[in-house]
Amino acid sequence: MKILLKSSTMALALVAGALVAPSAALAQTLTVDVDAIYKDSLAGKSGNAQLETKYGARLKASQEKLQTAANAWNTQLEAAKKIVKPDGSVPPATETALNQARDTLSAAQNEFNALRQEIQQTDQYVKYQILEKLIPVAEKIRKDRKGDTVVPRGSVLAFDPVNDITPTALQQVNATITTVSITPPQPNAAPAPATTPAKPAATPSTR
């Protein structure tokens, strides 16, 4: 009797496993190459072209200015090393030149860093606008294909190309957005202070 019960239990387990297996097999993780969407989409190309137009020349000029300042500083430093005194001091004129070169280099570095940060923030805003459209597109494709999840392709070690939805997502994103803005919205300006209405002029009395 015990053996019979045990066999019946195993049979039930196998049946349950057979019922669960197809559902598990249907679940699939879809992947999308988000970086490719940023780069190859019409909106991404629009953003890159605008960024190049606005910042390309400025960034090149800032890099050249920084390099010139670095060269000038190195030149002054090498010259100072040749005339440094045993106590480590240098002539006043040399010290002044070193300070000026250091200040120029520091200003050029700060200017370059500020410009680079502005470009990075603008680029992030461009990507945000594209991602805002990609998310609902990816969700629709997931539902259509009865997928379990959609993950960025760069976050997985291996994937089945059959489950990569990048071409379909790219096509649908292009149908949704073709251009982007490179002007991030500014915080709301503080409301203008209330003004006290002017008192009406006194009406002269008539006698």
Coordinates of C-alpha atoms in Angstrom, one line a residue:
M1 CA 0.0 0.0 0.0
K2 CA 2.8 2.4 0.8
I3 CA 4.5 1.6 -2.4
L4 CA 1.3 2.2 -4.3
L5 CA 0.8 5.6 -2.6
K6 CA 4.4 6.5 -3.3
S7 CA 4.0 5.7 -7.0
S8 CA 0.8 7.7 -7.2
T9 CA 2.6 10.7 -5.6
M10 CA 5.3 10.5 -8.2
A11 CA 2.8 10.4 -11.0
L12 CA 1.0 13.5 -9.7
A13 CA 4.4 15.3 -9.5
L14 CA 5.2 14.4 -13.1
V15 CA 1.8 15.6 -14.2
A16 CA 2.2 18.9 -12.3
G17 CA 5.6 19.3 -13.8
A18 CA 4.3 18.7 -17.3
L19 CA 1.6 21.4 -16.7
V20 CA 4.2 23.9 -15.4
A21 CA 6.9 23.3 -18.0
P22 CA 5.1 24.8 -21.1
S23 CA 4.3 28.0 -19.1
A24 CA 8.0 28.3 -18.1
A25 CA 9.1 27.7 -21.7
L26 CA 6.9 30.5 -22.9
A27 CA 8.6 33.1 -20.6
Q28 CA 11.4 34.8 -22.5
T29 CA 13.7 37.8 -21.7
L30 CA 13.9 40.2 -24.6
T31 CA 16.9 42.5 -25.2
V32 CA 17.3 45.9 -26.8
D33 CA 20.5 47.7 -27.6
V34 CA 19.7 51.1 -26.0
D35 CA 23.0 52.6 -27.2
A36 CA 22.2 51.7 -30.8
I37 CA 18.8 53.4 -30.4
Y38 CA 20.5 56.5 -29.2
K39 CA 23.0 56.5 -32.0
D40 CA 21.0 55.2 -35.0
S41 CA 17.6 56.6 -34.4
L42 CA 16.5 59.7 -36.3
A43 CA 16.1 61.6 -33.0
G44 CA 19.6 60.5 -31.9
K45 CA 21.1 61.7 -35.2
S46 CA 19.2 65.0 -34.8
G47 CA 20.6 65.5 -31.3
N48 CA 24.2 64.6 -32.3
A49 CA 24.0 67.1 -35.3
Q50 CA 22.7 69.8 -33.1
L51 CA 25.3 69.2 -30.4
E52 CA 28.1 69.3 -33.0
T53 CA 26.8 72.5 -34.4
K54 CA 26.5 74.2 -31.0
Y55 CA 29.5 72.8 -29.2
G56 CA 31.9 71.5 -31.8
A57 CA 33.9 74.6 -32.5
R58 CA 33.7 75.8 -28.9
L59 CA 35.0 72.5 -27.5
K60 CA 37.9 72.4 -30.0
A61 CA 38.9 76.0 -29.1
S62 CA 38.7 75.3 -25.4
Q63 CA 40.9 72.2 -25.8
E64 CA 43.4 74.2 -27.8
K65 CA 43.4 76.9 -25.2
L66 CA 43.9 74.4 -22.4
Q67 CA 46.8 72.8 -24.3
T68 CA 48.5 76.1 -24.9
A69 CA 48.2 77.0 -21.3
A70 CA 49.7 73.7 -20.3
N71 CA 52.6 74.1 -22.6
A72 CA 53.2 77.6 -21.3
W73 CA 53.2 76.4 -17.7
N74 CA 55.6 73.5 -18.6
T75 CA 57.9 76.0 -20.3
Q76 CA 58.0 78.3 -17.4
L77 CA 58.5 75.4 -15.0
E78 CA 61.5 74.1 -16.9
A79 CA 63.0 77.6 -17.1
A80 CA 62.6 78.0 -13.4
K81 CA 64.3 74.7 -12.6
K82 CA 67.4 75.9 -14.4
I83 CA 67.8 79.0 -12.2
V84 CA 66.4 77.8 -8.9
K85 CA 68.6 78.8 -5.9
P86 CA 69.9 76.3 -3.4
D87 CA 67.2 77.5 -0.9
G88 CA 64.6 76.6 -3.5
S89 CA 63.7 80.2 -4.4
V90 CA 63.7 81.8 -7.8
P91 CA 64.1 85.4 -8.9
P92 CA 60.9 87.5 -8.4
A93 CA 60.4 87.9 -12.2
T94 CA 60.4 84.1 -12.6
E95 CA 58.1 83.6 -9.7
T96 CA 55.7 86.1 -11.2
A97 CA 55.8 84.4 -14.5
L98 CA 55.2 81.0 -12.8
N99 CA 52.2 82.4 -11.0
Q100 CA 50.7 83.9 -14.1
A101 CA 51.2 80.6 -16.1
R102 CA 49.6 78.7 -13.2
D103 CA 46.6 81.0 -13.1
T104 CA 46.1 80.9 -16.8
L105 CA 46.3 77.1 -16.8
S106 CA 43.8 76.9 -13.9
A107 CA 41.3 79.2 -15.7
A108 CA 41.6 77.2 -18.9
Q109 CA 41.1 74.0 -17.1
N110 CA 38.0 75.3 -15.3
E111 CA 36.6 76.7 -18.6
F112 CA 37.1 73.3 -20.3
N113 CA 35.5 71.4 -17.4
A114 CA 32.5 73.7 -17.3
L115 CA 32.0 73.3 -21.1
R116 CA 32.4 69.5 -21.0
Q117 CA 29.9 69.3 -18.1
E118 CA 27.4 71.4 -20.1
I119 CA 27.8 69.1 -23.1
Q120 CA 27.3 66.0 -21.0
Q121 CA 24.1 67.4 -19.4
T122 CA 22.7 68.4 -22.8
D123 CA 23.6 64.9 -24.2
Q124 CA 21.8 63.3 -21.2
Y125 CA 18.7 65.5 -22.0
V126 CA 18.8 64.3 -25.6
K127 CA 18.9 60.6 -24.5
Y128 CA 16.1 61.2 -21.9
Q129 CA 13.8 62.4 -24.7
I130 CA 14.6 59.2 -26.7
L131 CA 14.3 56.9 -23.7
E132 CA 10.9 58.5 -22.9
K133 CA 9.6 57.2 -26.3
L134 CA 11.6 53.9 -26.1
I135 CA 10.0 52.7 -22.9
P136 CA 6.4 52.4 -24.1
V137 CA 7.6 51.0 -27.4
A138 CA 9.5 48.3 -25.6
E139 CA 6.5 47.5 -23.4
K140 CA 4.3 47.2 -26.5
I141 CA 6.7 44.8 -28.2
R142 CA 7.0 42.8 -25.0
K143 CA 3.2 42.4 -24.8
D144 CA 3.0 41.5 -28.5
R145 CA 5.7 38.9 -28.2
K146 CA 4.4 37.7 -24.8
G147 CA 7.8 38.3 -23.3
D148 CA 8.6 38.3 -19.7
T149 CA 10.9 41.3 -19.5
V150 CA 12.9 43.6 -21.7
V151 CA 16.5 44.4 -20.6
P152 CA 19.2 46.6 -22.1
R153 CA 21.5 44.4 -24.2
G154 CA 24.6 45.9 -22.5
S155 CA 23.5 44.5 -19.1
V156 CA 23.6 40.8 -20.1
L157 CA 26.6 38.6 -20.7
A158 CA 24.9 36.5 -23.4
F159 CA 21.6 36.6 -25.3
D160 CA 19.7 34.8 -28.0
P161 CA 19.6 37.0 -31.1
V162 CA 16.1 35.7 -31.8
N163 CA 15.0 37.6 -28.7
D164 CA 16.7 40.9 -29.6
I165 CA 14.0 43.5 -30.4
T166 CA 16.4 46.3 -31.4
P167 CA 15.5 46.6 -35.1
T168 CA 11.7 46.6 -34.3
A169 CA 12.2 49.0 -31.5
L170 CA 14.3 51.3 -33.7
Q171 CA 11.6 51.3 -36.4
Q172 CA 8.9 52.2 -33.9
V173 CA 10.9 54.8 -32.1
N174 CA 11.6 56.5 -35.5
A175 CA 7.9 56.5 -36.2
T176 CA 7.3 58.2 -32.8
I177 CA 10.1 60.8 -32.6
T178 CA 12.4 62.2 -35.3
T179 CA 13.9 65.4 -33.7
V180 CA 14.8 66.4 -30.2
S181 CA 15.6 69.6 -28.4
I182 CA 19.1 70.4 -27.0
T183 CA 17.8 73.1 -24.7
P184 CA 16.9 71.5 -21.3
P185 CA 14.0 73.1 -19.5
Q186 CA 15.0 75.8 -17.0
P187 CA 13.6 75.8 -13.5
N188 CA 10.6 78.0 -13.1
A189 CA 11.5 81.6 -12.5
A190 CA 10.5 83.1 -9.2
P191 CA 7.2 84.9 -9.4
A192 CA 7.5 88.7 -9.7
P193 CA 7.0 90.4 -6.3
A194 CA 3.5 91.8 -5.8
T195 CA 3.3 95.5 -6.4
T196 CA 1.1 97.8 -4.3
P197 CA -1.4 99.6 -6.4
A198 CA -0.8 103.2 -6.7
K199 CA -3.1 105.5 -4.8
P200 CA -5.5 107.5 -6.9
A201 CA -4.5 111.1 -7.2
A202 CA -6.5 113.4 -5.0
T203 CA -9.3 115.2 -6.7
P204 CA -8.9 118.9 -6.1
S205 CA -11.9 120.3 -4.3
T206 CA -14.0 123.0 -6.0
R207 CA -15.5 125.8 -4.1

